[in-house]
PDB file of N, CA and C in Angstrom:
ATOM      1  N   UNK T   1      88.108  67.329   8.995  1.00 45.00           N
ATOM      2  CA  UNK T   1      87.473  66.553  10.182  1.00 45.00           C
ATOM      3  C   UNK T   1      86.702  67.479  11.101  1.00 45.00           C
ATOM      4  N   UNK T   2      87.029  68.745  11.167  1.00 59.00           N
ATOM      5  CA  UNK T   2      86.323  69.634  12.066  1.00 59.00           C
ATOM      6  C   UNK T   2      85.185  70.407  11.387  1.00 59.00           C
ATOM      7  N   UNK T   3      84.573  69.803  10.401  1.00 86.00           N
ATOM      8  CA  UNK T   3      83.393  70.417   9.776  1.00 86.00           C
ATOM      9  C   UNK T   3      82.330  70.425  10.781  1.00 86.00           C
ATOM     10  N   UNK T   4      81.410  71.403  10.716  1.00 91.00           N
ATOM     11  CA  UNK T   4      80.326  71.516  11.700  1.00 91.00           C
ATOM     12  C   UNK T   4      79.522  70.142  11.834  1.00 91.00           C
ATOM     13  N   UNK T   5      79.290  69.526  10.735  1.00 95.00           N
ATOM     14  CA  UNK T   5      78.547  68.158  10.909  1.00 95.00           C
ATOM     15  C   UNK T   5      79.344  67.178  11.738  1.00 95.00           C
ATOM     16  N   UNK T   6      80.601  67.178  11.523  1.00 97.00           N
ATOM     17  CA  UNK T   6      81.456  66.210  12.248  1.00 97.00           C
ATOM     18  C   UNK T   6      81.478  66.635  13.715  1.00 97.00           C
ATOM     19  N   UNK T   7      81.636  67.860  14.005  1.00 97.00           N
ATOM     20  CA  UNK T   7      81.681  68.422  15.402  1.00 97.00           C
ATOM     21  C   UNK T   7      80.308  68.124  16.124  1.00 97.00           C
ATOM     22  N   UNK T   8      79.268  68.332  15.412  1.00 98.00           N
ATOM     23  CA  UNK T   8      77.915  68.078  15.972  1.00 98.00           C
ATOM     24  C   UNK T   8      77.828  66.595  16.359  1.00 98.00           C
ATOM     25  N   UNK T   9      78.328  65.770  15.376  1.00 98.00           N
ATOM     26  CA  UNK T   9      78.267  64.302  15.651  1.00 98.00           C
ATOM     27  C   UNK T   9      79.116  63.965  16.941  1.00 98.00           C
ATOM     28  N   UNK T  10      80.252  64.475  16.937  1.00 98.00           N
ATOM     29  CA  UNK T  10      81.196  64.259  18.092  1.00 98.00           C
ATOM     30  C   UNK T  10      80.553  64.722  19.370  1.00 98.00           C
ATOM     31  N   UNK T  11      79.999  65.911  19.442  1.00 98.00           N
ATOM     32  CA  UNK T  11      79.443  66.487  20.630  1.00 98.00           C
ATOM     33  C   UNK T  11      78.203  65.672  21.053  1.00 98.00           C
ATOM     34  N   UNK T  12      77.423  65.234  20.096  1.00 98.00           N
ATOM     35  CA  UNK T  12      76.266  64.407  20.414  1.00 98.00           C
ATOM     36  C   UNK T  12      76.632  63.023  20.958  1.00 98.00           C
ATOM     37  N   UNK T  13      77.778  62.469  20.535  1.00 98.00           N
ATOM     38  CA  UNK T  13      78.280  61.261  21.033  1.00 98.00           C
ATOM     39  C   UNK T  13      78.757  61.393  22.484  1.00 98.00           C
ATOM     40  N   UNK T  14      79.279  62.511  22.760  1.00 98.00           N
ATOM     41  CA  UNK T  14      79.639  62.779  24.235  1.00 98.00           C
ATOM     42  C   UNK T  14      78.278  62.954  25.035  1.00 98.00           C
ATOM     43  N   UNK T  15      77.332  63.604  24.454  1.00 98.00           N
ATOM     44  CA  UNK T  15      76.010  63.709  25.137  1.00 98.00           C
ATOM     45  C   UNK T  15      75.400  62.382  25.332  1.00 98.00           C
ATOM     46  N   UNK T  16      75.542  61.497  24.423  1.00 98.00           N
ATOM     47  CA  UNK T  16      74.957  60.149  24.622  1.00 98.00           C
ATOM     48  C   UNK T  16      75.599  59.387  25.775  1.00 98.00           C
ATOM     49  N   UNK T  17      76.888  59.498  25.924  1.00 98.00           N
ATOM     50  CA  UNK T  17      77.612  58.979  27.005  1.00 98.00           C
ATOM     51  C   UNK T  17      77.072  59.478  28.320  1.00 98.00           C
ATOM     52  N   UNK T  18      76.802  60.687  28.407  1.00 98.00           N
ATOM     53  CA  UNK T  18      76.376  61.278  29.701  1.00 98.00           C
ATOM     54  C   UNK T  18      74.873  61.279  29.954  1.00 98.00           C
ATOM     55  N   UNK T  19      74.092  60.925  28.989  1.00 96.00           N
ATOM     56  CA  UNK T  19      72.623  60.964  28.977  1.00 96.00           C
ATOM     57  C   UNK T  19      72.015  60.206  30.249  1.00 96.00           C
ATOM     58  N   UNK T  20      72.575  59.118  30.582  1.00 96.00           N
ATOM     59  CA  UNK T  20      72.003  58.322  31.661  1.00 96.00           C
ATOM     60  C   UNK T  20      72.147  58.966  33.018  1.00 96.00           C
ATOM     61  N   UNK T  21      72.951  59.961  33.087  1.00 96.00           N
ATOM     62  CA  UNK T  21      73.172  60.651  34.338  1.00 96.00           C
ATOM     63  C   UNK T  21      72.126  61.709  34.642  1.00 96.00           C
ATOM     64  N   UNK T  22      71.225  61.961  33.681  1.00 96.00           N
ATOM     65  CA  UNK T  22      70.203  63.062  33.872  1.00 96.00           C
ATOM     66  C   UNK T  22      70.740  64.400  33.488  1.00 96.00           C
ATOM     67  N   UNK T  23      69.875  65.318  33.246  1.00 96.00           N
ATOM     68  CA  UNK T  23      70.246  66.621  32.695  1.00 96.00           C
ATOM     69  C   UNK T  23      71.252  67.380  33.711  1.00 96.00           C
ATOM     70  N   UNK T  24      70.970  67.325  34.969  1.00 97.00           N
ATOM     71  CA  UNK T  24      71.733  68.102  35.928  1.00 97.00           C
ATOM     72  C   UNK T  24      73.214  67.673  36.007  1.00 97.00           C
ATOM     73  N   UNK T  25      73.488  66.487  35.673  1.00 98.00           N
ATOM     74  CA  UNK T  25      74.851  65.961  35.808  1.00 98.00           C
ATOM     75  C   UNK T  25      75.419  65.842  34.397  1.00 98.00           C
ATOM     76  N   UNK T  26      74.601  65.569  33.417  1.00 98.00           N
ATOM     77  CA  UNK T  26      75.045  65.445  32.023  1.00 98.00           C
ATOM     78  C   UNK T  26      75.624  66.719  31.458  1.00 98.00           C
ATOM     79  N   UNK T  27      74.935  67.847  31.679  1.00 98.00           N
ATOM     80  CA  UNK T  27      75.350  69.103  31.098  1.00 98.00           C
ATOM     81  C   UNK T  27      76.733  69.511  31.536  1.00 98.00           C
ATOM     82  N   UNK T  28      77.013  69.542  32.885  1.00 98.00           N
ATOM     83  CA  UNK T  28      78.357  69.882  33.236  1.00 98.00           C
ATOM     84  C   UNK T  28      79.420  68.869  32.794  1.00 98.00           C
ATOM     85  N   UNK T  29      78.989  67.608  32.737  1.00 98.00           N
ATOM     86  CA  UNK T  29      79.930  66.529  32.366  1.00 98.00           C
ATOM     87  C   UNK T  29      80.357  66.722  30.820  1.00 98.00           C
ATOM     88  N   UNK T  30      79.288  67.078  30.030  1.00 98.00           N
ATOM     89  CA  UNK T  30      79.651  67.362  28.605  1.00 98.00           C
ATOM     90  C   UNK T  30      80.526  68.506  28.499  1.00 98.00           C
ATOM     91  N   UNK T  31      80.162  69.573  29.145  1.00 98.00           N
ATOM     92  CA  UNK T  31      80.948  70.890  29.041  1.00 98.00           C
ATOM     93  C   UNK T  31      82.369  70.596  29.521  1.00 98.00           C
ATOM     94  N   UNK T  32      82.593  69.853  30.610  1.00 98.00           N
ATOM     95  CA  UNK T  32      83.907  69.606  31.093  1.00 98.00           C
ATOM     96  C   UNK T  32      84.714  68.830  30.091  1.00 98.00           C
ATOM     97  N   UNK T  33      84.074  67.818  29.478  1.00 98.00           N
ATOM     98  CA  UNK T  33      84.813  66.894  28.560  1.00 98.00           C
ATOM     99  C   UNK T  33      85.249  67.794  27.291  1.00 98.00           C
ATOM    100  N   UNK T  34      84.366  68.608  26.828  1.00 98.00           N
ATOM    101  CA  UNK T  34      84.738  69.464  25.602  1.00 98.00           C
ATOM    102  C   UNK T  34      85.777  70.472  26.122  1.00 98.00           C
ATOM    103  N   UNK T  35      85.662  71.080  27.250  1.00 97.00           N
ATOM    104  CA  UNK T  35      86.692  71.963  27.712  1.00 97.00           C
ATOM    105  C   UNK T  35      88.058  71.370  27.814  1.00 97.00           C
ATOM    106  N   UNK T  36      88.085  70.122  28.256  1.00 97.00           N
ATOM    107  CA  UNK T  36      89.431  69.453  28.495  1.00 97.00           C
ATOM    108  C   UNK T  36      89.997  68.912  27.236  1.00 97.00           C
ATOM    109  N   UNK T  37      89.196  68.328  26.387  1.00 97.00           N
ATOM    110  CA  UNK T  37      89.683  67.511  25.297  1.00 97.00           C
ATOM    111  C   UNK T  37      89.614  68.083  23.854  1.00 97.00           C
ATOM    112  N   UNK T  38      88.837  69.093  23.727  1.00 97.00           N
ATOM    113  CA  UNK T  38      88.686  69.735  22.344  1.00 97.00           C
ATOM    114  C   UNK T  38      89.735  70.827  22.233  1.00 97.00           C
ATOM    115  N   UNK T  39      90.363  70.918  21.093  1.00 95.00           N
ATOM    116  CA  UNK T  39      91.271  72.006  20.888  1.00 95.00           C
ATOM    117  C   UNK T  39      90.575  73.303  20.659  1.00 95.00           C
ATOM    118  N   UNK T  40      91.226  74.446  20.809  1.00 94.00           N
ATOM    119  CA  UNK T  40      90.561  75.759  20.595  1.00 94.00           C
ATOM    120  C   UNK T  40      89.854  75.902  19.255  1.00 94.00           C
ATOM    121  N   UNK T  41      90.469  75.440  18.196  1.00 94.00           N
ATOM    122  CA  UNK T  41      89.793  75.539  16.937  1.00 94.00           C
ATOM    123  C   UNK T  41      88.505  74.816  16.882  1.00 94.00           C
ATOM    124  N   UNK T  42      88.393  73.659  17.471  1.00 95.00           N
ATOM    125  CA  UNK T  42      87.189  72.824  17.504  1.00 95.00           C
ATOM    126  C   UNK T  42      86.160  73.592  18.330  1.00 95.00           C
ATOM    127  N   UNK T  43      86.539  74.108  19.495  1.00 96.00           N
ATOM    128  CA  UNK T  43      85.589  74.938  20.291  1.00 96.00           C
ATOM    129  C   UNK T  43      85.119  76.149  19.602  1.00 96.00           C
ATOM    130  N   UNK T  44      85.945  76.895  18.914  1.00 95.00           N
ATOM    131  CA  UNK T  44      85.518  78.043  18.241  1.00 95.00           C
ATOM    132  C   UNK T  44      84.544  77.673  17.152  1.00 95.00           C
ATOM    133  N   UNK T  45      84.754  76.614  16.397  1.00 96.00           N
ATOM    134  CA  UNK T  45      83.894  76.117  15.353  1.00 96.00           C
ATOM    135  C   UNK T  45      82.538  75.710  15.880  1.00 96.00           C
ATOM    136  N   UNK T  46      82.467  74.915  17.000  1.00 97.00           N
ATOM    137  CA  UNK T  46      81.212  74.528  17.517  1.00 97.00           C
ATOM    138  C   UNK T  46      80.427  75.656  18.128  1.00 97.00           C
ATOM    139  N   UNK T  47      81.181  76.604  18.735  1.00 97.00           N
ATOM    140  CA  UNK T  47      80.388  77.777  19.235  1.00 97.00           C
ATOM    141  C   UNK T  47      79.829  78.622  18.094  1.00 97.00           C
ATOM    142  N   UNK T  48      80.583  78.667  16.956  1.00 96.00           N
ATOM    143  CA  UNK T  48      80.050  79.473  15.823  1.00 96.00           C
ATOM    144  C   UNK T  48      78.753  78.730  15.317  1.00 96.00           C
ATOM    145  N   UNK T  49      78.845  77.409  15.285  1.00 97.00           N
ATOM    146  CA  UNK T  49      77.651  76.637  14.840  1.00 97.00           C
ATOM    147  C   UNK T  49      76.514  76.844  15.852  1.00 97.00           C
ATOM    148  N   UNK T  50      76.780  76.872  17.170  1.00 97.00           N
ATOM    149  CA  UNK T  50      75.804  77.199  18.087  1.00 97.00           C
ATOM    150  C   UNK T  50      75.113  78.550  17.843  1.00 97.00           C
ATOM    151  N   UNK T  51      76.014  79.530  17.628  1.00 97.00           N
ATOM    152  CA  UNK T  51      75.480  80.885  17.324  1.00 97.00           C
ATOM    153  C   UNK T  51      74.669  80.988  16.041  1.00 97.00           C
ATOM    154  N   UNK T  52      74.928  80.046  15.136  1.00 97.00           N
ATOM    155  CA  UNK T  52      74.216  80.088  13.899  1.00 97.00           C
ATOM    156  C   UNK T  52      72.845  79.230  13.971  1.00 97.00           C
ATOM    157  N   UNK T  53      72.564  78.845  15.143  1.00 97.00           N
ATOM    158  CA  UNK T  53      71.293  78.080  15.450  1.00 97.00           C
ATOM    159  C   UNK T  53      71.508  76.728  15.952  1.00 97.00           C
ATOM    160  N   UNK T  54      72.701  76.173  15.848  1.00 97.00           N
ATOM    161  CA  UNK T  54      72.979  74.871  16.498  1.00 97.00           C
ATOM    162  C   UNK T  54      72.218  73.696  15.920  1.00 97.00           C
ATOM    163  N   UNK T  55      71.979  73.726  14.631  1.00 97.00           N
ATOM    164  CA  UNK T  55      71.182  72.623  14.049  1.00 97.00           C
ATOM    165  C   UNK T  55      71.858  71.275  14.324  1.00 97.00           C
ATOM    166  N   UNK T  56      71.027  70.301  14.740  1.00 98.00           N
ATOM    167  CA  UNK T  56      71.448  69.006  15.068  1.00 98.00           C
ATOM    168  C   UNK T  56      71.994  68.651  16.438  1.00 98.00           C
ATOM    169  N   UNK T  57      72.193  69.682  17.261  1.00 98.00           N
ATOM    170  CA  UNK T  57      72.682  69.428  18.603  1.00 98.00           C
ATOM    171  C   UNK T  57      71.544  68.986  19.498  1.00 98.00           C
ATOM    172  N   UNK T  58      71.915  67.860  20.274  1.00 98.00           N
ATOM    173  CA  UNK T  58      70.927  67.469  21.240  1.00 98.00           C
ATOM    174  C   UNK T  58      70.699  68.492  22.330  1.00 98.00           C
ATOM    175  N   UNK T  59      69.581  68.491  23.012  1.00 98.00           N
ATOM    176  CA  UNK T  59      69.298  69.529  24.080  1.00 98.00           C
ATOM    177  C   UNK T  59      70.386  69.596  25.140  1.00 98.00           C
ATOM    178  N   UNK T  60      70.821  68.467  25.711  1.00 98.00           N
ATOM    179  CA  UNK T  60      71.861  68.498  26.797  1.00 98.00           C
ATOM    180  C   UNK T  60      73.220  69.080  26.306  1.00 98.00           C
ATOM    181  N   UNK T  61      73.519  68.844  25.045  1.00 98.00           N
ATOM    182  CA  UNK T  61      74.759  69.229  24.380  1.00 98.00           C
ATOM    183  C   UNK T  61      74.673  70.777  24.102  1.00 98.00           C
ATOM    184  N   UNK T  62      73.473  71.161  23.666  1.00 98.00           N
ATOM    185  CA  UNK T  62      73.216  72.626  23.384  1.00 98.00           C
ATOM    186  C   UNK T  62      73.417  73.358  24.710  1.00 98.00           C
ATOM    187  N   UNK T  63      72.797  72.865  25.847  1.00 98.00           N
ATOM    188  CA  UNK T  63      72.973  73.533  27.153  1.00 98.00           C
ATOM    189  C   UNK T  63      74.340  73.507  27.630  1.00 98.00           C
ATOM    190  N   UNK T  64      75.030  72.456  27.374  1.00 98.00           N
ATOM    191  CA  UNK T  64      76.515  72.322  27.824  1.00 98.00           C
ATOM    192  C   UNK T  64      77.272  73.334  27.090  1.00 98.00           C
ATOM    193  N   UNK T  65      77.081  73.461  25.796  1.00 98.00           N
ATOM    194  CA  UNK T  65      77.918  74.364  24.964  1.00 98.00           C
ATOM    195  C   UNK T  65      77.573  75.851  25.322  1.00 98.00           C
ATOM    196  N   UNK T  66      76.348  76.078  25.557  1.00 98.00           N
ATOM    197  CA  UNK T  66      75.951  77.471  25.958  1.00 98.00           C
ATOM    198  C   UNK T  66      76.642  77.863  27.273  1.00 98.00           C
ATOM    199  N   UNK T  67      76.631  76.928  28.259  1.00 97.00           N
ATOM    200  CA  UNK T  67      77.283  77.123  29.483  1.00 97.00           C
ATOM    201  C   UNK T  67      78.793  77.349  29.355  1.00 97.00           C
ATOM    202  N   UNK T  68      79.415  76.422  28.583  1.00 97.00           N
ATOM    203  CA  UNK T  68      80.835  76.521  28.374  1.00 97.00           C
ATOM    204  C   UNK T  68      81.232  77.801  27.661  1.00 97.00           C
ATOM    205  N   UNK T  69      80.408  78.166  26.656  1.00 95.00           N
ATOM    206  CA  UNK T  69      80.750  79.413  25.934  1.00 95.00           C
ATOM    207  C   UNK T  69      80.703  80.621  26.879  1.00 95.00           C
ATOM    208  N   UNK T  70      79.732  80.561  27.695  1.00 93.00           N
ATOM    209  CA  UNK T  70      79.552  81.747  28.642  1.00 93.00           C
ATOM    210  C   UNK T  70      80.714  81.793  29.618  1.00 93.00           C
ATOM    211  N   UNK T  71      81.229  80.629  30.111  1.00 90.00           N
ATOM    212  CA  UNK T  71      82.348  80.659  31.060  1.00 90.00           C
ATOM    213  C   UNK T  71      83.616  80.921  30.331  1.00 90.00           C
ATOM    214  N   UNK T  72      83.736  80.575  29.015  1.00 82.00           N
ATOM    215  CA  UNK T  72      84.978  80.717  28.293  1.00 82.00           C
ATOM    216  C   UNK T  72      85.091  82.154  27.879  1.00 82.00           C
ATOM    217  N   UNK T  73      83.952  82.904  27.866  1.00 73.00           N
ATOM    218  CA  UNK T  73      84.101  84.333  27.478  1.00 73.00           C
ATOM    219  C   UNK T  73      84.420  85.248  28.675  1.00 73.00           C
ATOM    220  N   UNK T  74      84.409  84.749  29.929  1.00 61.00           N
ATOM    221  CA  UNK T  74      84.762  85.418  31.064  1.00 61.00           C
ATOM    222  C   UNK T  74      86.234  85.790  31.107  1.00 61.00           C
ATOM    223  N   UNK T  75      86.594  86.966  31.545  1.00 64.00           N
ATOM    224  CA  UNK T  75      88.043  87.231  31.645  1.00 64.00           C
ATOM    225  C   UNK T  75      88.750  86.239  32.540  1.00 64.00           C
ATOM    226  N   UNK T  76      89.930  85.733  32.008  1.00 55.00           N
ATOM    227  CA  UNK T  76      90.615  84.787  32.782  1.00 55.00           C
ATOM    228  C   UNK T  76      90.190  83.346  32.646  1.00 55.00           C
ATOM    229  N   UNK T  77      89.114  83.060  32.059  1.00 51.00           N
ATOM    230  CA  UNK T  77      88.607  81.722  31.867  1.00 51.00           C
ATOM    231  C   UNK T  77      89.259  81.061  30.769  1.00 51.00           C
ATOM    232  N   UNK T  78      89.439  79.725  30.833  1.00 50.00           N
ATOM    233  CA  UNK T  78      90.043  78.935  29.760  1.00 50.00           C
ATOM    234  C   UNK T  78      89.259  77.726  29.424  1.00 50.00           C
TER     235      UNK T  78
END
């Protein structure tokens, strides 16, 4: 279930939910949802997919994952 294609689909579904809020609100909303509700294995897999080019990710989702990955790599961040 956590194949890259499935994770991309799931992340883009979250992005679709937040799309109507505009980029400035959608990106943090997507990031927060993934941070709260995705288990660490799913996050590692989607970050690996992002690092490999992020094929299929919608722009807001890509921005959210980039932001989340940056904050998750800070010491003490979760």
